[in-house]
Tab-separated table of C-alpha atoms in Angstrom:
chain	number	residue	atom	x	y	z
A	259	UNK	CA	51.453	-16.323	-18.301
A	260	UNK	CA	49.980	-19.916	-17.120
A	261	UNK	CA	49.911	-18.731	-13.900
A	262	UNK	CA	47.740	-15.978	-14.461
A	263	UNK	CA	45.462	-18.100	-17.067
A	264	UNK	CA	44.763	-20.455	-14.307
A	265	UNK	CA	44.102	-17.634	-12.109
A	266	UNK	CA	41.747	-16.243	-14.480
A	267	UNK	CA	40.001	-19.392	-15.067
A	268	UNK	CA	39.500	-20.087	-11.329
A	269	UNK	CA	37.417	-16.527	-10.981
A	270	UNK	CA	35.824	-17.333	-13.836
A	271	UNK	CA	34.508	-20.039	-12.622
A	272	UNK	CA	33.521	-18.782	-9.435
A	273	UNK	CA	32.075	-16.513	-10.521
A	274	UNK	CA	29.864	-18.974	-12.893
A	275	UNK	CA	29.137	-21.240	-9.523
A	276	UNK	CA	27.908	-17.968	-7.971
A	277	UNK	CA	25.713	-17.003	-10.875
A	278	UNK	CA	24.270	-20.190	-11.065
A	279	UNK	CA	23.146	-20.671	-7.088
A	280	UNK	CA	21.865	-17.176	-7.387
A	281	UNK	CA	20.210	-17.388	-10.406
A	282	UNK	CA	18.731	-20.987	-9.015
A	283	UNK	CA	17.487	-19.248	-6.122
A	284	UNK	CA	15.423	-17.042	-7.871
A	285	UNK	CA	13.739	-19.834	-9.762
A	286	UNK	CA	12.970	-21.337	-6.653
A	287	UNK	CA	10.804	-18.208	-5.889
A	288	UNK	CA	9.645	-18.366	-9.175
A	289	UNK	CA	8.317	-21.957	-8.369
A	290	UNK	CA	6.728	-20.935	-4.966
A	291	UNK	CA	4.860	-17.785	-6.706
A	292	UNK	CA	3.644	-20.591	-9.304
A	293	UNK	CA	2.322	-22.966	-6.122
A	294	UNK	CA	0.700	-19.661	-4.999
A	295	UNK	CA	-0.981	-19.306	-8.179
A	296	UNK	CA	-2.016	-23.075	-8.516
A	297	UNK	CA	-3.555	-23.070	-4.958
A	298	UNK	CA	-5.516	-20.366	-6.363
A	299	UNK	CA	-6.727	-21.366	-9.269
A	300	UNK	CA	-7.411	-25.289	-7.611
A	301	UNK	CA	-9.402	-23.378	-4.908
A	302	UNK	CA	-11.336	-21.755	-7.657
A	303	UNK	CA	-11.390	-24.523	-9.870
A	304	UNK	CA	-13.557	-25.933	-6.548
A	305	UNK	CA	-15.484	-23.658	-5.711
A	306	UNK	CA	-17.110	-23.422	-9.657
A	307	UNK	CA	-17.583	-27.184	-9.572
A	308	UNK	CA	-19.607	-27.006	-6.283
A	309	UNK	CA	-21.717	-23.673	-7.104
A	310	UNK	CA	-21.745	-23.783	-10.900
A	311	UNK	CA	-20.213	-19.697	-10.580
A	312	UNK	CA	-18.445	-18.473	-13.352
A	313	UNK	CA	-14.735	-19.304	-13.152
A	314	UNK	CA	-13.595	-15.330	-13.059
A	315	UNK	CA	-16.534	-14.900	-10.251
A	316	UNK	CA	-14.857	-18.192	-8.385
A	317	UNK	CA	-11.071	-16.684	-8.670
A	318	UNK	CA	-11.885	-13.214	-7.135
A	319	UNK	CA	-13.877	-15.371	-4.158
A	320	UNK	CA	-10.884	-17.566	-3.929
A	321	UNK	CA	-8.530	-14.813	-3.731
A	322	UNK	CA	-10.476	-12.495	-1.830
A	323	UNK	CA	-11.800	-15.608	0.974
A	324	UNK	CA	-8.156	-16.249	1.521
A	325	UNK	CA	-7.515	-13.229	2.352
A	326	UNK	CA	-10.445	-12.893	4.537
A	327	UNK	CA	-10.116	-15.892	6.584
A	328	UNK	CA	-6.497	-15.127	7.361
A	329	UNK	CA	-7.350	-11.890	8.362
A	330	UNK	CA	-10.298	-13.405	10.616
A	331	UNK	CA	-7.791	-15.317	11.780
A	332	UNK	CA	-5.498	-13.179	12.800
A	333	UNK	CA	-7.884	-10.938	14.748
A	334	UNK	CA	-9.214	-13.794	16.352
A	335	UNK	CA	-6.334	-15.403	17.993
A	336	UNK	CA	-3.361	-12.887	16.977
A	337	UNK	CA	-3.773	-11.377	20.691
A	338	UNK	CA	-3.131	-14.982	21.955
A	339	UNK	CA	-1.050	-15.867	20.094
A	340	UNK	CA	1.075	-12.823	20.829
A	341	UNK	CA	0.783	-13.272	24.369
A	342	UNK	CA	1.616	-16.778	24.150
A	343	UNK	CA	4.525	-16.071	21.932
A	344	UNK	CA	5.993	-13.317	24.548
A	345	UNK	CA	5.544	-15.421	27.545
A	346	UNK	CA	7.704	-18.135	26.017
A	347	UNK	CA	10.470	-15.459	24.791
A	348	UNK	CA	10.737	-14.501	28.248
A	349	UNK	CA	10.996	-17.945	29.687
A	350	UNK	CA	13.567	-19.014	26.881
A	351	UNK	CA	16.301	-18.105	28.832
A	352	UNK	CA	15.497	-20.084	31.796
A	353	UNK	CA	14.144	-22.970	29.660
A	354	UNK	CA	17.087	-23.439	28.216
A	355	UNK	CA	19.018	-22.902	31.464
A	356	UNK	CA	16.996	-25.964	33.024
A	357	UNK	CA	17.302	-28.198	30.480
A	358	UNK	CA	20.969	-27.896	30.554
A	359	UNK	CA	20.691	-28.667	34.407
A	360	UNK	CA	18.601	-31.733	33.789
A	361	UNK	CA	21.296	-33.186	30.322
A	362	UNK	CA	23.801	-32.520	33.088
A	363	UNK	CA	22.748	-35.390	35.240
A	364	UNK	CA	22.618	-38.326	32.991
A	365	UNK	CA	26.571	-39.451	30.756
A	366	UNK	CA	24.425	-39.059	27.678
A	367	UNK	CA	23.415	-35.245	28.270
A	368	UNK	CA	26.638	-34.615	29.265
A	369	UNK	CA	27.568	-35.796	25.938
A	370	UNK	CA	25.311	-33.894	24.074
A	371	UNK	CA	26.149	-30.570	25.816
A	372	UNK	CA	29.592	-31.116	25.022
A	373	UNK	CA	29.162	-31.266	21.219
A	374	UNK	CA	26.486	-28.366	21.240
A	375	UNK	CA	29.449	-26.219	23.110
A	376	UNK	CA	32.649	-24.104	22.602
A	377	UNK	CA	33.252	-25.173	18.462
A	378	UNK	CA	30.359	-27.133	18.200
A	379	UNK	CA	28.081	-24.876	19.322
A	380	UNK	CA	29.697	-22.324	16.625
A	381	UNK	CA	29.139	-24.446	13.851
A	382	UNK	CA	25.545	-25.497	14.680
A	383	UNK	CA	24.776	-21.549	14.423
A	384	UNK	CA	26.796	-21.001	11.486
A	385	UNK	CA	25.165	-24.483	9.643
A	386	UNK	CA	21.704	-22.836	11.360
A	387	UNK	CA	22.385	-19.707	9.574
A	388	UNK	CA	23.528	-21.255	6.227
A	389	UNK	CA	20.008	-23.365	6.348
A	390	UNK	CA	17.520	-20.390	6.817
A	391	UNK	CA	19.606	-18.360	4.463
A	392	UNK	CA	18.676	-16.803	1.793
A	393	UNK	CA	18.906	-14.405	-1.983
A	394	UNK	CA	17.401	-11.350	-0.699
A	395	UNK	CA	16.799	-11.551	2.893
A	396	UNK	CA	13.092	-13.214	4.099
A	397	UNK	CA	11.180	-9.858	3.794
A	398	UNK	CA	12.402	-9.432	0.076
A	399	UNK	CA	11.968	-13.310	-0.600
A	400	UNK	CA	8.283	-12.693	0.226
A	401	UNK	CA	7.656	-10.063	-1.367
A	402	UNK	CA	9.051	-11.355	-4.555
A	403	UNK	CA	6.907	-14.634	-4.342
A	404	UNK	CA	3.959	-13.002	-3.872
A	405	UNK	CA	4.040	-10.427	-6.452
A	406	UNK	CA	5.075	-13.340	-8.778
A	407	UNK	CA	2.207	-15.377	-7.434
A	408	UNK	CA	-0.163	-12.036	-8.548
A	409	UNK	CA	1.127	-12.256	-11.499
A	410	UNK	CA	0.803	-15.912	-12.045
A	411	UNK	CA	-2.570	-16.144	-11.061
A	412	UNK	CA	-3.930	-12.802	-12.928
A	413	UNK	CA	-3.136	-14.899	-16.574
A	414	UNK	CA	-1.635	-18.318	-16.204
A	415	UNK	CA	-1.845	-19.255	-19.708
A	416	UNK	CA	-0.080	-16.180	-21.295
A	417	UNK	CA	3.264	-17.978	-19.029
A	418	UNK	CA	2.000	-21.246	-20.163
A	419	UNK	CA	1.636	-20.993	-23.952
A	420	UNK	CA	5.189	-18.970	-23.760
A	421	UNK	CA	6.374	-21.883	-21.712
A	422	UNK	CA	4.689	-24.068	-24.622
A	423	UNK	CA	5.812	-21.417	-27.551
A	424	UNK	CA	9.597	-22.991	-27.124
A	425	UNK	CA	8.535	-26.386	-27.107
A	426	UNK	CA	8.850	-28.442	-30.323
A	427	UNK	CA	5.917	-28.642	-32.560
A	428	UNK	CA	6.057	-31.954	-32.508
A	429	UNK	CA	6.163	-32.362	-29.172
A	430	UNK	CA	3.361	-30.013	-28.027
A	431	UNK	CA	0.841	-32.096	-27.241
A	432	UNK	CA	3.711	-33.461	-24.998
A	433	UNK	CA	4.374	-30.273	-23.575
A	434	UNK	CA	-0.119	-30.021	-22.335
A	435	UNK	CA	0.046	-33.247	-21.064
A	436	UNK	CA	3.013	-32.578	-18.926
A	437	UNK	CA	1.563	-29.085	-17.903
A	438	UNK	CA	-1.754	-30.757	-16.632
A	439	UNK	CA	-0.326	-33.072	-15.189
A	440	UNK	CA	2.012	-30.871	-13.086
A	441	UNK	CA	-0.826	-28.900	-12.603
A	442	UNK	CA	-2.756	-31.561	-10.671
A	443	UNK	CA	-0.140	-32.741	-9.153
A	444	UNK	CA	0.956	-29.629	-7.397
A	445	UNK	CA	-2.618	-28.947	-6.297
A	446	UNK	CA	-2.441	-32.347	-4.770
A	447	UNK	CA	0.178	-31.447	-3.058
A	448	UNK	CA	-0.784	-28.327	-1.994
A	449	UNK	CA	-4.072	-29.820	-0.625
A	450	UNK	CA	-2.547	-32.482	1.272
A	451	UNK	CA	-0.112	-30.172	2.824
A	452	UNK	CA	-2.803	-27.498	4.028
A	453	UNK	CA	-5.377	-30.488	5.725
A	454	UNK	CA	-1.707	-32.130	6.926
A	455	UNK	CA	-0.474	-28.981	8.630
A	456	UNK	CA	-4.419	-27.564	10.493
A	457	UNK	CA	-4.697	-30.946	11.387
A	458	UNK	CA	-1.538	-30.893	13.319
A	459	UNK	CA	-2.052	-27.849	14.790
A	460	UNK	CA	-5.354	-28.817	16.337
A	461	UNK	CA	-4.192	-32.284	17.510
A	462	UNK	CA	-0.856	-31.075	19.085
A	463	UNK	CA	-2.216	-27.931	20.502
A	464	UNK	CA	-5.197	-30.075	21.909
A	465	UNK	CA	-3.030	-32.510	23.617
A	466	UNK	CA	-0.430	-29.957	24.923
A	467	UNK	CA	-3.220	-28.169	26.803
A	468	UNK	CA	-4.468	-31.660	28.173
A	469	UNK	CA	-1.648	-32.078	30.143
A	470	UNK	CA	-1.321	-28.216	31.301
A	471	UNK	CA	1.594	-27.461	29.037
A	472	UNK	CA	1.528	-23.710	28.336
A	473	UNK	CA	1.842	-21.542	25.521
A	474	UNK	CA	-0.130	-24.547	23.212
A	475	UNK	CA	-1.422	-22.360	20.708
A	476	UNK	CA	1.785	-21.548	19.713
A	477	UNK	CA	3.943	-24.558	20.131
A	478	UNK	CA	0.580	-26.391	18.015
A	479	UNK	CA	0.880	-23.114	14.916
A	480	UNK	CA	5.020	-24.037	15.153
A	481	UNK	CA	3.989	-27.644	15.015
A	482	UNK	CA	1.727	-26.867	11.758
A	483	UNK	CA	3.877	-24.385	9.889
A	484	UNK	CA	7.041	-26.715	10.159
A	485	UNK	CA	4.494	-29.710	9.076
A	486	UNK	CA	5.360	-28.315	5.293
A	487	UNK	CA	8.814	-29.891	5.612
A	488	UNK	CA	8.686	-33.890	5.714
A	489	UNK	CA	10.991	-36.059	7.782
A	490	UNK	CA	12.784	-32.878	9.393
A	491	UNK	CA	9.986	-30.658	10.674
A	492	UNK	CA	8.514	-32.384	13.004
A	493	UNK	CA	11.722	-33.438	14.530
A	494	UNK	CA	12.060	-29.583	14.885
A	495	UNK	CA	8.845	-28.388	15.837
A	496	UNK	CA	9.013	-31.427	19.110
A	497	UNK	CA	11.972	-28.840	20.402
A	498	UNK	CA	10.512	-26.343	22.014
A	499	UNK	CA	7.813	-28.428	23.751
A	500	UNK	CA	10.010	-30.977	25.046
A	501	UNK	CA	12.260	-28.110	26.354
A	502	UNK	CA	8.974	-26.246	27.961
A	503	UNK	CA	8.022	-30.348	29.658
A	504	UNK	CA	11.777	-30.582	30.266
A	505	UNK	CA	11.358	-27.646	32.452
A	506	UNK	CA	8.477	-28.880	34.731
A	507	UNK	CA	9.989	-32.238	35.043
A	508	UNK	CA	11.769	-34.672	33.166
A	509	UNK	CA	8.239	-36.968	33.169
A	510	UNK	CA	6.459	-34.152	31.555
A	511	UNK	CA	9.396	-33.560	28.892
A	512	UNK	CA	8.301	-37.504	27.832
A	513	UNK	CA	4.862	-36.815	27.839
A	514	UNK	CA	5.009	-33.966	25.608
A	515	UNK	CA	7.518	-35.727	23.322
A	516	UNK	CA	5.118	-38.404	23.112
A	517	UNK	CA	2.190	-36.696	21.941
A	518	UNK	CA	4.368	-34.767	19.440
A	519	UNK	CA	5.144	-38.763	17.790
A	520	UNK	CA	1.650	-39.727	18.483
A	521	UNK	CA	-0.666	-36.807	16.660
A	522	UNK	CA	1.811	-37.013	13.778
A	523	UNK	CA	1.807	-40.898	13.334
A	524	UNK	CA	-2.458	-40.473	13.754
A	525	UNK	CA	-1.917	-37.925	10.913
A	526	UNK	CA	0.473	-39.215	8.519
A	527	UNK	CA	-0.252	-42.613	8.893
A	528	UNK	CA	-4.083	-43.201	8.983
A	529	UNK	CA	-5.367	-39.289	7.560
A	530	UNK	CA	-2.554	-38.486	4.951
A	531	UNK	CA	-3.404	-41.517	2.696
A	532	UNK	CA	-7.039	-41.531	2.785
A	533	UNK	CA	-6.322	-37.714	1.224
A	534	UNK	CA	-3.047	-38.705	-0.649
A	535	UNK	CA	-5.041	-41.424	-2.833
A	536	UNK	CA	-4.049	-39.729	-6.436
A	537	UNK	CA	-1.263	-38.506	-5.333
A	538	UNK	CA	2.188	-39.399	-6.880
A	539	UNK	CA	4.272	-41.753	-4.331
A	540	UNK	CA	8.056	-41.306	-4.099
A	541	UNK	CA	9.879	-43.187	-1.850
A	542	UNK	CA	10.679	-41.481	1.368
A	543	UNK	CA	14.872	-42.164	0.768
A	544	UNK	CA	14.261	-39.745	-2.490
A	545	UNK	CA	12.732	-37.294	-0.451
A	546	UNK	CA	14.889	-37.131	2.245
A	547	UNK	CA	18.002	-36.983	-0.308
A	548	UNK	CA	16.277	-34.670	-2.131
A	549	UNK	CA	16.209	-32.548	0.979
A	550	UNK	CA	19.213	-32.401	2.062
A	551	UNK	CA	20.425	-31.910	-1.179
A	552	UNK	CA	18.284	-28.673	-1.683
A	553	UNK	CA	18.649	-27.678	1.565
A	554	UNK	CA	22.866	-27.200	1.526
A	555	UNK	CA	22.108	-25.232	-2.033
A	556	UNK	CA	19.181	-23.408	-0.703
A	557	UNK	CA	18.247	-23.263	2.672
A	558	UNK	CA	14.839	-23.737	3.983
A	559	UNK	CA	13.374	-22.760	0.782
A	560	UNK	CA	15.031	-25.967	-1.436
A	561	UNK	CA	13.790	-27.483	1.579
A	562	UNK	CA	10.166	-26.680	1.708
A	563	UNK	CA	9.935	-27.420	-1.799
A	564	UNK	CA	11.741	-30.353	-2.434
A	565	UNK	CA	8.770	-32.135	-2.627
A	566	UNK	CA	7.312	-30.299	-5.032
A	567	UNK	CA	9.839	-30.478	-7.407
A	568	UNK	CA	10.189	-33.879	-7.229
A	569	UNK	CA	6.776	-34.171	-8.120
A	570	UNK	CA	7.388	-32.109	-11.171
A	571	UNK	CA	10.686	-33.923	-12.393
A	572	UNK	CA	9.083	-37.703	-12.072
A	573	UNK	CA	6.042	-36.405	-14.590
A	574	UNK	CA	8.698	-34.972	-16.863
A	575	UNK	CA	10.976	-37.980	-16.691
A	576	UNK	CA	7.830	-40.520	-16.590
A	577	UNK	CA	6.259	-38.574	-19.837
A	578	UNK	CA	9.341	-37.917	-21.740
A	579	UNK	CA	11.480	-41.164	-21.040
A	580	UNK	CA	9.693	-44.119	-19.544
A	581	UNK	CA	6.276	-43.814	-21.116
A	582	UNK	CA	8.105	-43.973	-24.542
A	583	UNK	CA	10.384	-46.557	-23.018
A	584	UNK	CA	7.633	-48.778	-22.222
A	585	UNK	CA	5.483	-48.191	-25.805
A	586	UNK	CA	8.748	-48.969	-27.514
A	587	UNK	CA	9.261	-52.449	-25.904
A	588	UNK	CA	5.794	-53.176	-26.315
A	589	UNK	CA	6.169	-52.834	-30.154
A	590	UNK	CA	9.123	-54.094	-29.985
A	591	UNK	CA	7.464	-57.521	-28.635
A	592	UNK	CA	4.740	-57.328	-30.760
């Protein structure tokens, strides 16, 4: 009989840990539809202060100019971009092939190629696969996210005064502060990230082409897209550029590698703070714990928005705890 207790306890849990990632998963899309929503509405919220529009007038343009300039976009480089994108498929094989050729020749590389091989190499793809993973595969993820953001944005405050409805009466006003100020917090974010990741792409795709790198549109959109994850995406977006150098010669492997560090020390040391000014500031340890964290739960998406989150949880611990900490010993003393 104890056995089969303990047995029944041990799939009960399980399946209580499975519930629980799953169900945590979907929350995370539930945030990203929000951050779709709040980018938005803070684009909006813009483009009334500047014109003096009405604020349902501003939405639709901010909805409908998105959607616009991504399409422009796309029509204006998409060919290139698609031609860029094929030529480097086709020359994966032998990029790859050459750089193995050139780690060969030096004890370290040789070093290297023995962990990424035979078992090593096995669990790099199966950790690879575990960290892009996700619920409902990436074409369901994104259609989820955006229908929630569509949602979100149609009537934000019908979610918010639910949100609001559960709260405490006493602690409503509370409850508004915190909402604003996640509110413009996550459109601080969200601004910073956008100017962070264009500027990225410009300055790495202009100093590929410089030295005659090819395929720089591409490797300078990679460069941008992965900007959105701190600490490990540029660290993965210097990969395939150092591998394209690596195959013209080991000189132009450094070059590249070196404008990589260069364009994003220009922009996240001297054009990042000038825009992160009211931005919250959490030490870059936090972050990166934060991101691995998320990232074994999750995959890319606790990732991508372990920022984000953190930004949210300091102004709920900071209004809820430490502001009241800090009133209390100020009474206290007086």
């Amino acid at each position: 009989m104890k056995v089969w207790q303990a047995t029944a306890i041990v799939c009960l849990s399980l399946i209580i840990i499975l519930f629980v990632r799953v169900a945590f998963n979907i929350l995370l899309m539930t945030f990203m539809g929000m951050l779709i929503a709040v980018y938005f509405h803070g684009l909006a919220d813009l483009i009334a202060q500047k014109t003096k529009i009405t604020r349902k007038f501003s939405l639709f343009i901010s909805i409908a100019g998105t959607i616009a300039l991504l399409s422009a976009m796309i029509w204006m480089i998409g060919s290139t971009v698609q031609q860029q994108a094929t030529q480097l498929s086709h020359t994966l094989p032998q990029i790859i092939s050459t750089a193995k050729t050139k780690l060969a020749g030096s004890a370290v590389g040789q070093q290297l190629l023995g962990y990424t091989s035979g078992d090593n190499s096995k669990k790099l793809l199966d950790a690879a696969s575990n960290f892009f993973s996700s619920s409902f595969g990436v074409v369901g993820d994104l259609y989820i996210i955006l229908f929630l953001g569509i949602f979100f944005t149609a009537d934000p405050s019908l979610y918010k005064n639910s949100l609001l409805a559960i709260v405490p009466s006493q602690q409503e006003a509370d409850g508004n502060i915190i909402w604003d100020r996640i509110s413009t917090a996550l459109k601080g974010w969200i601004k910073t990230r956008l100017v962070s990741m264009v500027l990225v792409t410009v300055t790495i795709a202009i100093g590929l082409t410089f030295i005659g790198l090819p395929g720089t549109l591409v490797l300078g959109l990679i460069a941008g897209m992965l900007d959105i994850i701190p600490n490990f995406g540029p660290v993965i977006a210097m990969i395939p550029g150092v591998l394209l150098g690596l195959m013209i010669s080991p000189q132009m492997a450094i070059i590249a590698a070196l404008i990589y560090v260069v364009c994003q020390t220009i922009v996240g040391s001297i054009f990042m703070p000038l825009i992160q000014k009211k931005m919250i500031n959490i030490p870059p340890a936090i972050t990166m714990i934060s991101q691995l964290v998320m990232g074994v739960i999750c995959g890319l998406m606790g990732i991508i928005l372990a920022v984000p989150i953190l930004l949210v949880l300091n102004i709920v611990v900071d209004e809820l705890y430490i502001k009241k900490k800090k009133a209390a010993r100020v009474a206290l003393h007086q």
